[in-house]
Amino acid sequence: EAVRCYQCGSDGDGPNEDNCGAYIKFDKRSHIAIECNSEESHMPGSFCMKLLAATITRDGRWRQVIRRCASVADTGVTGVYNWGVYENGIYWEECYCSEDECNGASFNKFSKVMLVLSLGIALLWQF
């Protein structure tokens, strides 16, 4: 039996929509977790992944969230939470987990502070 994960991406949201939890708390009631080895899965895998990136997008948004199944973690292990800032000032967070629906959690308050800080750095970087 495969792990069940939430599957969505902020890049699929329309104007004034936030279906994947980029700005508001992720609503588990309006999403159905899918089995990672089913045909519904955009990417087959054996665990769940959640990624947040703070970057300026075409539509003026600066937060992007992706929730999906994964087969290989960048860290090589699950149950890991990582974050960092790329040289261009883009802040990122990624979490890998192996329990059903574990990628439905919201990001922590520390990350919100880091997002604001890295956005400020990114804006200063441009000037």
PDB file of C-alpha atoms in Angstrom:
ATOM      1  CA  GLU A   1       0.000   0.000   0.000  1.00  0.00           C
ATOM      2  CA  ALA A   2       1.417   3.390  -1.061  1.00  0.00           C
ATOM      3  CA  VAL A   3       1.722   6.531   1.029  1.00  0.00           C
ATOM      4  CA  ARG A   4      -0.998   9.139   0.439  1.00  0.00           C
ATOM      5  CA  CYS A   5       0.077  12.751  -0.157  1.00  0.00           C
ATOM      6  CA  TYR A   6      -1.530  16.066  -1.031  1.00  0.00           C
ATOM      7  CA  GLN A   7      -0.812  17.257  -4.554  1.00  0.00           C
ATOM      8  CA  CYS A   8      -1.056  20.908  -5.578  1.00  0.00           C
ATOM      9  CA  GLY A   9       1.044  23.841  -6.710  1.00  0.00           C
ATOM     10  CA  SER A  10       0.699  27.598  -6.419  1.00  0.00           C
ATOM     11  CA  ASP A  11       1.588  27.909 -10.098  1.00  0.00           C
ATOM     12  CA  GLY A  12      -1.866  26.468 -10.886  1.00  0.00           C
ATOM     13  CA  ASP A  13      -3.706  29.131  -8.869  1.00  0.00           C
ATOM     14  CA  GLY A  14      -5.545  31.893 -10.664  1.00  0.00           C
ATOM     15  CA  PRO A  15      -5.574  35.554  -9.652  1.00  0.00           C
ATOM     16  CA  ASN A  16      -6.676  36.022  -6.034  1.00  0.00           C
ATOM     17  CA  GLU A  17      -6.579  32.239  -5.394  1.00  0.00           C
ATOM     18  CA  ASP A  18      -4.484  30.351  -2.876  1.00  0.00           C
ATOM     19  CA  ASN A  19      -5.350  26.669  -3.123  1.00  0.00           C
ATOM     20  CA  CYS A  20      -2.011  25.266  -1.996  1.00  0.00           C
ATOM     21  CA  GLY A  21      -1.365  27.318   1.148  1.00  0.00           C
ATOM     22  CA  ALA A  22       1.149  29.886  -0.041  1.00  0.00           C
ATOM     23  CA  TYR A  23      -0.456  32.732   1.933  1.00  0.00           C
ATOM     24  CA  ILE A  24      -3.238  31.194   4.002  1.00  0.00           C
ATOM     25  CA  LYS A  25      -3.421  27.987   6.014  1.00  0.00           C
ATOM     26  CA  PHE A  26      -3.643  24.912   3.769  1.00  0.00           C
ATOM     27  CA  ASP A  27      -7.221  23.570   3.877  1.00  0.00           C
ATOM     28  CA  LYS A  28      -7.029  19.774   4.084  1.00  0.00           C
ATOM     29  CA  ARG A  29     -10.827  19.525   3.841  1.00  0.00           C
ATOM     30  CA  SER A  30     -10.864  20.925   0.294  1.00  0.00           C
ATOM     31  CA  HIS A  31      -8.129  18.565  -0.960  1.00  0.00           C
ATOM     32  CA  ILE A  32      -7.994  14.808  -1.283  1.00  0.00           C
ATOM     33  CA  ALA A  33      -4.686  13.086  -0.657  1.00  0.00           C
ATOM     34  CA  ILE A  34      -3.792  10.699  -3.478  1.00  0.00           C
ATOM     35  CA  GLU A  35      -1.876   7.435  -3.415  1.00  0.00           C
ATOM     36  CA  CYS A  36       1.622   8.075  -4.702  1.00  0.00           C
ATOM     37  CA  ASN A  37       1.711   5.012  -6.946  1.00  0.00           C
ATOM     38  CA  SER A  38      -1.684   5.623  -8.537  1.00  0.00           C
ATOM     39  CA  GLU A  39      -2.410   7.114 -11.956  1.00  0.00           C
ATOM     40  CA  GLU A  40      -3.609  10.308 -10.225  1.00  0.00           C
ATOM     41  CA  SER A  41      -0.131  11.079  -8.944  1.00  0.00           C
ATOM     42  CA  HIS A  42       1.781  13.625 -11.024  1.00  0.00           C
ATOM     43  CA  MET A  43       4.984  12.048  -9.754  1.00  0.00           C
ATOM     44  CA  PRO A  44       5.138   8.528  -8.329  1.00  0.00           C
ATOM     45  CA  GLY A  45       7.009   8.020  -5.103  1.00  0.00           C
ATOM     46  CA  SER A  46       7.274   6.476  -1.696  1.00  0.00           C
ATOM     47  CA  PHE A  47       7.023   9.638   0.457  1.00  0.00           C
ATOM     48  CA  CYS A  48       5.606  13.179   0.468  1.00  0.00           C
ATOM     49  CA  MET A  49       7.289  16.496  -0.201  1.00  0.00           C
ATOM     50  CA  LYS A  50       6.425  20.128   0.483  1.00  0.00           C
ATOM     51  CA  LEU A  51       8.426  23.013  -0.993  1.00  0.00           C
ATOM     52  CA  LEU A  52       8.094  26.745  -0.415  1.00  0.00           C
ATOM     53  CA  ALA A  53      10.075  29.323  -2.388  1.00  0.00           C
ATOM     54  CA  ALA A  54       9.982  33.084  -1.976  1.00  0.00           C
ATOM     55  CA  THR A  55      10.475  34.714  -5.349  1.00  0.00           C
ATOM     56  CA  ILE A  56       8.815  37.389  -7.449  1.00  0.00           C
ATOM     57  CA  THR A  57       6.516  35.805 -10.055  1.00  0.00           C
ATOM     58  CA  ARG A  58       4.858  37.053 -13.248  1.00  0.00           C
ATOM     59  CA  ASP A  59       1.605  37.802 -11.452  1.00  0.00           C
ATOM     60  CA  GLY A  60       3.311  39.747  -8.624  1.00  0.00           C
ATOM     61  CA  ARG A  61       3.136  37.000  -6.034  1.00  0.00           C
ATOM     62  CA  TRP A  62       6.280  36.186  -4.140  1.00  0.00           C
ATOM     63  CA  ARG A  63       5.478  32.863  -2.473  1.00  0.00           C
ATOM     64  CA  GLN A  64       5.193  29.569  -4.307  1.00  0.00           C
ATOM     65  CA  VAL A  65       4.215  26.250  -2.677  1.00  0.00           C
ATOM     66  CA  ILE A  66       4.366  22.757  -4.148  1.00  0.00           C
ATOM     67  CA  ARG A  67       2.958  19.666  -2.426  1.00  0.00           C
ATOM     68  CA  ARG A  68       3.437  16.289  -4.095  1.00  0.00           C
ATOM     69  CA  CYS A  69       4.755  12.756  -3.927  1.00  0.00           C
ATOM     70  CA  ALA A  70       8.497  12.245  -4.227  1.00  0.00           C
ATOM     71  CA  SER A  71      10.796   9.333  -4.891  1.00  0.00           C
ATOM     72  CA  VAL A  72      14.173  10.846  -4.019  1.00  0.00           C
ATOM     73  CA  ALA A  73      14.789  13.480  -1.358  1.00  0.00           C
ATOM     74  CA  ASP A  74      17.530  16.011  -2.038  1.00  0.00           C
ATOM     75  CA  THR A  75      18.834  15.197   1.429  1.00  0.00           C
ATOM     76  CA  GLY A  76      18.649  11.445   0.824  1.00  0.00           C
ATOM     77  CA  VAL A  77      16.362  10.906   3.827  1.00  0.00           C
ATOM     78  CA  THR A  78      12.787  11.643   4.858  1.00  0.00           C
ATOM     79  CA  GLY A  79      11.632  13.251   8.077  1.00  0.00           C
ATOM     80  CA  VAL A  80      13.898  16.188   7.275  1.00  0.00           C
ATOM     81  CA  TYR A  81      13.160  19.901   7.157  1.00  0.00           C
ATOM     82  CA  ASN A  82      15.664  22.095   5.288  1.00  0.00           C
ATOM     83  CA  TRP A  83      15.784  25.771   4.424  1.00  0.00           C
ATOM     84  CA  GLY A  84      18.216  28.178   2.866  1.00  0.00           C
ATOM     85  CA  VAL A  85      18.780  31.266   0.766  1.00  0.00           C
ATOM     86  CA  TYR A  86      20.181  31.074  -2.751  1.00  0.00           C
ATOM     87  CA  GLU A  87      22.822  33.580  -3.840  1.00  0.00           C
ATOM     88  CA  ASN A  88      20.166  35.639  -5.652  1.00  0.00           C
ATOM     89  CA  GLY A  89      18.214  36.082  -2.378  1.00  0.00           C
ATOM     90  CA  ILE A  90      15.461  33.536  -3.035  1.00  0.00           C
ATOM     91  CA  TYR A  91      14.463  31.854   0.216  1.00  0.00           C
ATOM     92  CA  TRP A  92      13.408  28.177   0.121  1.00  0.00           C
ATOM     93  CA  GLU A  93      12.113  25.530   2.495  1.00  0.00           C
ATOM     94  CA  GLU A  94      11.584  21.853   1.801  1.00  0.00           C
ATOM     95  CA  CYS A  95      10.200  19.063   3.921  1.00  0.00           C
ATOM     96  CA  TYR A  96      10.117  15.326   3.210  1.00  0.00           C
ATOM     97  CA  CYS A  97       8.003  12.887   5.217  1.00  0.00           C
ATOM     98  CA  SER A  98       6.710   9.346   4.893  1.00  0.00           C
ATOM     99  CA  GLU A  99       3.359   9.286   6.738  1.00  0.00           C
ATOM    100  CA  ASP A 100      -0.023   9.588   5.023  1.00  0.00           C
ATOM    101  CA  GLU A 101      -1.035  13.225   4.381  1.00  0.00           C
ATOM    102  CA  CYS A 102       2.062  14.558   6.174  1.00  0.00           C
ATOM    103  CA  ASN A 103       2.681  17.280   3.550  1.00  0.00           C
ATOM    104  CA  GLY A 104      -0.533  19.064   4.541  1.00  0.00           C
ATOM    105  CA  ALA A 105       1.030  20.943   7.447  1.00  0.00           C
ATOM    106  CA  SER A 106       1.452  24.697   7.324  1.00  0.00           C
ATOM    107  CA  PHE A 107       4.881  26.303   7.449  1.00  0.00           C
ATOM    108  CA  ASN A 108       6.123  27.418  10.848  1.00  0.00           C
ATOM    109  CA  LYS A 109       6.329  30.993  12.167  1.00  0.00           C
ATOM    110  CA  PHE A 110      10.119  31.029  11.955  1.00  0.00           C
ATOM    111  CA  SER A 111       9.840  30.571   8.221  1.00  0.00           C
ATOM    112  CA  LYS A 112       7.568  33.615   7.898  1.00  0.00           C
ATOM    113  CA  VAL A 113      10.230  35.782   9.547  1.00  0.00           C
ATOM    114  CA  MET A 114      12.877  34.295   7.257  1.00  0.00           C
ATOM    115  CA  LEU A 115      10.662  34.937   4.207  1.00  0.00           C
ATOM    116  CA  VAL A 116      10.329  38.619   5.042  1.00  0.00           C
ATOM    117  CA  LEU A 117      14.042  38.889   5.783  1.00  0.00           C
ATOM    118  CA  SER A 118      15.089  37.188   2.555  1.00  0.00           C
ATOM    119  CA  LEU A 119      12.615  39.233   0.506  1.00  0.00           C
ATOM    120  CA  GLY A 120      14.269  42.350   1.926  1.00  0.00           C
ATOM    121  CA  ILE A 121      17.691  40.969   1.009  1.00  0.00           C
ATOM    122  CA  ALA A 122      16.450  40.129  -2.495  1.00  0.00           C
ATOM    123  CA  LEU A 123      15.125  43.673  -2.974  1.00  0.00           C
ATOM    124  CA  LEU A 124      18.405  45.177  -1.756  1.00  0.00           C
ATOM    125  CA  TRP A 125      20.279  42.798  -4.086  1.00  0.00           C
ATOM    126  CA  GLN A 126      18.457  44.313  -7.079  1.00  0.00           C
ATOM    127  CA  PHE A 127      19.520  47.872  -6.231  1.00  0.00           C
TER     128      PHE A 127
END
